[in-house]
mmCIF file of C-alpha atoms in Angstrom:
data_model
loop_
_atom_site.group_PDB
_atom_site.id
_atom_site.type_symbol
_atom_site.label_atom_id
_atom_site.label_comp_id
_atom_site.label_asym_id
_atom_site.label_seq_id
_atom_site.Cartn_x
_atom_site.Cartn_y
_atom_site.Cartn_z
ATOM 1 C CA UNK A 1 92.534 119.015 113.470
ATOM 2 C CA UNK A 2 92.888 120.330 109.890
ATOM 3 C CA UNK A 3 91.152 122.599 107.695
ATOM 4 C CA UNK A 4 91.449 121.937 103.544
ATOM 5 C CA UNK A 5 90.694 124.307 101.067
ATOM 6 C CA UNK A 6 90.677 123.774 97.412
ATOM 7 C CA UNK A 7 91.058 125.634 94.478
ATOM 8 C CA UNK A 8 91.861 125.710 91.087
ATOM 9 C CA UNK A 9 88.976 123.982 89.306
ATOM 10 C CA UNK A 10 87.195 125.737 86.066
ATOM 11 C CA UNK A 11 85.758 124.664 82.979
ATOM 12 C CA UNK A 12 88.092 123.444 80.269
ATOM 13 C CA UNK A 13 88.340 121.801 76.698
ATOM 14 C CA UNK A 14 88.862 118.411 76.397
ATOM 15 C CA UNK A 15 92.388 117.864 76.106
ATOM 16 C CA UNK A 16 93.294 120.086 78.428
ATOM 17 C CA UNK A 17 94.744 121.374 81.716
ATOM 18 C CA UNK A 18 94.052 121.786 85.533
ATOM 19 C CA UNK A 19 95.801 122.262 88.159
ATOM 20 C CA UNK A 20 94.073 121.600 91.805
ATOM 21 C CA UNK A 21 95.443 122.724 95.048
ATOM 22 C CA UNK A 22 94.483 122.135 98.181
ATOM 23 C CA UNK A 23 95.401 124.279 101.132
ATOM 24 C CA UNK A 24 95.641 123.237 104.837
ATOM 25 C CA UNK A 25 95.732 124.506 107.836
ATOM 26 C CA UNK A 26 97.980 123.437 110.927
ATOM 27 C CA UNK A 27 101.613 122.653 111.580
ATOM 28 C CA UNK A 28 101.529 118.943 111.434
ATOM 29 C CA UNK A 29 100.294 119.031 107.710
ATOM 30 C CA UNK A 30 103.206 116.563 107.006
ATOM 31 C CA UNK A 31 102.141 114.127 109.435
ATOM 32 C CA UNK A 32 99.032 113.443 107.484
ATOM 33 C CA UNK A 33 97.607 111.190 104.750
ATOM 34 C CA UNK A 34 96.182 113.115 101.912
ATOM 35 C CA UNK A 35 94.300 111.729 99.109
ATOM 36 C CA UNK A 36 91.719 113.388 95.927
ATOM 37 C CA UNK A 37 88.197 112.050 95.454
ATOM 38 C CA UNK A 38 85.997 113.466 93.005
ATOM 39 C CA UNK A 39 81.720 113.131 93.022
ATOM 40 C CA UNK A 40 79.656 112.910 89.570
ATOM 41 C CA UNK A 41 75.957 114.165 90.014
ATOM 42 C CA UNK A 42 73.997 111.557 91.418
ATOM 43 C CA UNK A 43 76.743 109.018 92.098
ATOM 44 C CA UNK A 44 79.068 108.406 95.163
ATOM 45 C CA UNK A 45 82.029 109.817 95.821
ATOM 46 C CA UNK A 46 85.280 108.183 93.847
ATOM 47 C CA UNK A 47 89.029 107.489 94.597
ATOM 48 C CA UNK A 48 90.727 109.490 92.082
ATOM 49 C CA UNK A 49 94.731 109.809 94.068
ATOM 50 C CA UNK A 50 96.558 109.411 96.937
ATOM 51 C CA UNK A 51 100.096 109.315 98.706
ATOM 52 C CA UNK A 52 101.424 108.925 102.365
ATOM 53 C CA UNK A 53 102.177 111.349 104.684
ATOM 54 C CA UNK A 54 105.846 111.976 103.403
ATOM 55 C CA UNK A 55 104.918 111.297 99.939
ATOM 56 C CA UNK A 56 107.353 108.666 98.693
ATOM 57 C CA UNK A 57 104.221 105.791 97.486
ATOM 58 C CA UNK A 58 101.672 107.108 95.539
ATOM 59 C CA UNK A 59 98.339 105.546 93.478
ATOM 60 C CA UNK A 60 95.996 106.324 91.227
ATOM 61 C CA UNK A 61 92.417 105.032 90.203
ATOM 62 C CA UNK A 62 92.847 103.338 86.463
ATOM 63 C CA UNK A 63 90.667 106.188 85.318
ATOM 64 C CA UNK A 64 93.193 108.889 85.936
ATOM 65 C CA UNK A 65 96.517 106.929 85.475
ATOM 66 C CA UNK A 66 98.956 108.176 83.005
ATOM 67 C CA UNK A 67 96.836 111.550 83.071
ATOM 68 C CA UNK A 68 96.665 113.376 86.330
ATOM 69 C CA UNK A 69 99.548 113.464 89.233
ATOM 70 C CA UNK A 70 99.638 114.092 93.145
ATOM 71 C CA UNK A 71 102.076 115.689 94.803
ATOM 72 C CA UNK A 72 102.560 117.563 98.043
ATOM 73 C CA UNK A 73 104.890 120.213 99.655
ATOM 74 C CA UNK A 74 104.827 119.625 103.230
ATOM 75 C CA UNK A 75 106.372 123.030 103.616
ATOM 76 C CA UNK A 76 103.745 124.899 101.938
ATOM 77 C CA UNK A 77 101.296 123.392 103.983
ATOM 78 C CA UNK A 78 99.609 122.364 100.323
ATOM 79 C CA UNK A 79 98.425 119.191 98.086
ATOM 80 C CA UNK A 80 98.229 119.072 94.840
ATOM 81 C CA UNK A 81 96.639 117.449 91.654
ATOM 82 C CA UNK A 82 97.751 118.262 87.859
ATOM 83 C CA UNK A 83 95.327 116.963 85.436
ATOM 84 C CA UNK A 84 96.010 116.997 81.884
ATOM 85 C CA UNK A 85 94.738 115.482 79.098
ATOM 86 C CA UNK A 86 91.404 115.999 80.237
ATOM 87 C CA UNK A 87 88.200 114.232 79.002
ATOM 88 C CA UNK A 88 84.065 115.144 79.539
ATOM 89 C CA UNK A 89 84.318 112.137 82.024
ATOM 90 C CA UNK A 90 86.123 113.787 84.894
ATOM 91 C CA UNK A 91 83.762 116.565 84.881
ATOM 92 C CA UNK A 92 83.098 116.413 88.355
ATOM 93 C CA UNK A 93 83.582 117.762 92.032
ATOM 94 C CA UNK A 94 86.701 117.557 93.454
ATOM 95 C CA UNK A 95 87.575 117.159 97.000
ATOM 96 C CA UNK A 96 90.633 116.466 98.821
ATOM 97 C CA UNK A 97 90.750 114.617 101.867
ATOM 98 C CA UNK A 98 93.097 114.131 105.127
ATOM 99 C CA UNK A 99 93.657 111.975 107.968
ATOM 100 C CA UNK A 100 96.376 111.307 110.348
ATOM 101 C CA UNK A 101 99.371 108.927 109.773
ATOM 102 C CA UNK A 102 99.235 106.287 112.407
ATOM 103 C CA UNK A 103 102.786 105.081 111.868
ATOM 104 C CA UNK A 104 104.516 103.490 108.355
ATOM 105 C CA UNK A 105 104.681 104.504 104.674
ATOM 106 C CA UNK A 106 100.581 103.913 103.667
ATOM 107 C CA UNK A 107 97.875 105.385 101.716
ATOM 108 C CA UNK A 108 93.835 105.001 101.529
ATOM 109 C CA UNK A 109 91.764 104.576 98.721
ATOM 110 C CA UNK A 110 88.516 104.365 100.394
ATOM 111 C CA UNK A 111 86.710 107.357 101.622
ATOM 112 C CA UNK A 112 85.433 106.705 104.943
ATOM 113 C CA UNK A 113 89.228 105.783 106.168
ATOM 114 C CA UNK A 114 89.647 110.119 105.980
ATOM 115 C CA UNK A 115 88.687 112.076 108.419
ATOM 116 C CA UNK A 116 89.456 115.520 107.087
ATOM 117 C CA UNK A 117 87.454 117.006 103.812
ATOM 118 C CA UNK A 118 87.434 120.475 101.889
ATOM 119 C CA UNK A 119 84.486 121.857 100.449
ATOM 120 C CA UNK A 120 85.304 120.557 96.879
ATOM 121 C CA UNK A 121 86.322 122.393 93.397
ATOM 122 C CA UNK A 122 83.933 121.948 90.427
ATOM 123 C CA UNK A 123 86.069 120.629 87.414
ATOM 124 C CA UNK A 124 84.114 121.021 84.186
ATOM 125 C CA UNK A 125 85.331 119.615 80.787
ATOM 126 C CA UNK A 126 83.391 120.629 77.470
ATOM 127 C CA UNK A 127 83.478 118.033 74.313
#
């Protein structure tokens, strides 16, 4: 089992910069499948990133492409998202989200494939 917690969200200007990280718990943090979903107010929660367990395939929702990146240091125990040129849109909370690799180089864009949530990082962007 695996604990995730993030950090790093805030309120920002559009155009600008955040940098999300998401702690976990465990040795075999490596071994896992690790993705980003973030949650407007009243709406379900949204595929924003993900990447497989060692981190060599990565994908991003077209709302985000071009404009945030994933990455992970399996050493660290941590994932990561850098958002940048950021718009009133992806005001939001952010949650990163685990579950175990099962074998092969894959990654999961839906939500209920992950086992393994944090408690989320509000991510506020001002016009």
């Amino acid at each position: 089992q695996v604990q995730l917690i993030e950090s790093g969200g805030g309120l920002v200007q559009t155009g600008g910069s955040l940098r999300l990280s998401c702690g976990a718990s465990g040795r075999t943090f490596g071994s896992y499948v690790m993705g980003w979903f973030r949650q407007h107010p009243g709406k379900e929660r949204e595929f924003v990133a993900a990447l497989t367990w060692i981190g060599d395939s990565i994908t991003y929702a077209d709302s985000v492409k071009g404009r945030f990146a994933i990455s992970r240091d399996n050493v660290k125990n941590t994932l990561y998202l850098q958002m940048d040129s950021l718009k009133p849109e992806d005001t939001a909370v952010y949650y990163c989200a685990a579950t175990r690799a099962r074998g092969g180089s894959y990654y999961y864009t839906e939500p209920y494939k992950y086992d393994y949530w944090g408690q989320g990082t509000q991510v506020t962007v001002s016009s």
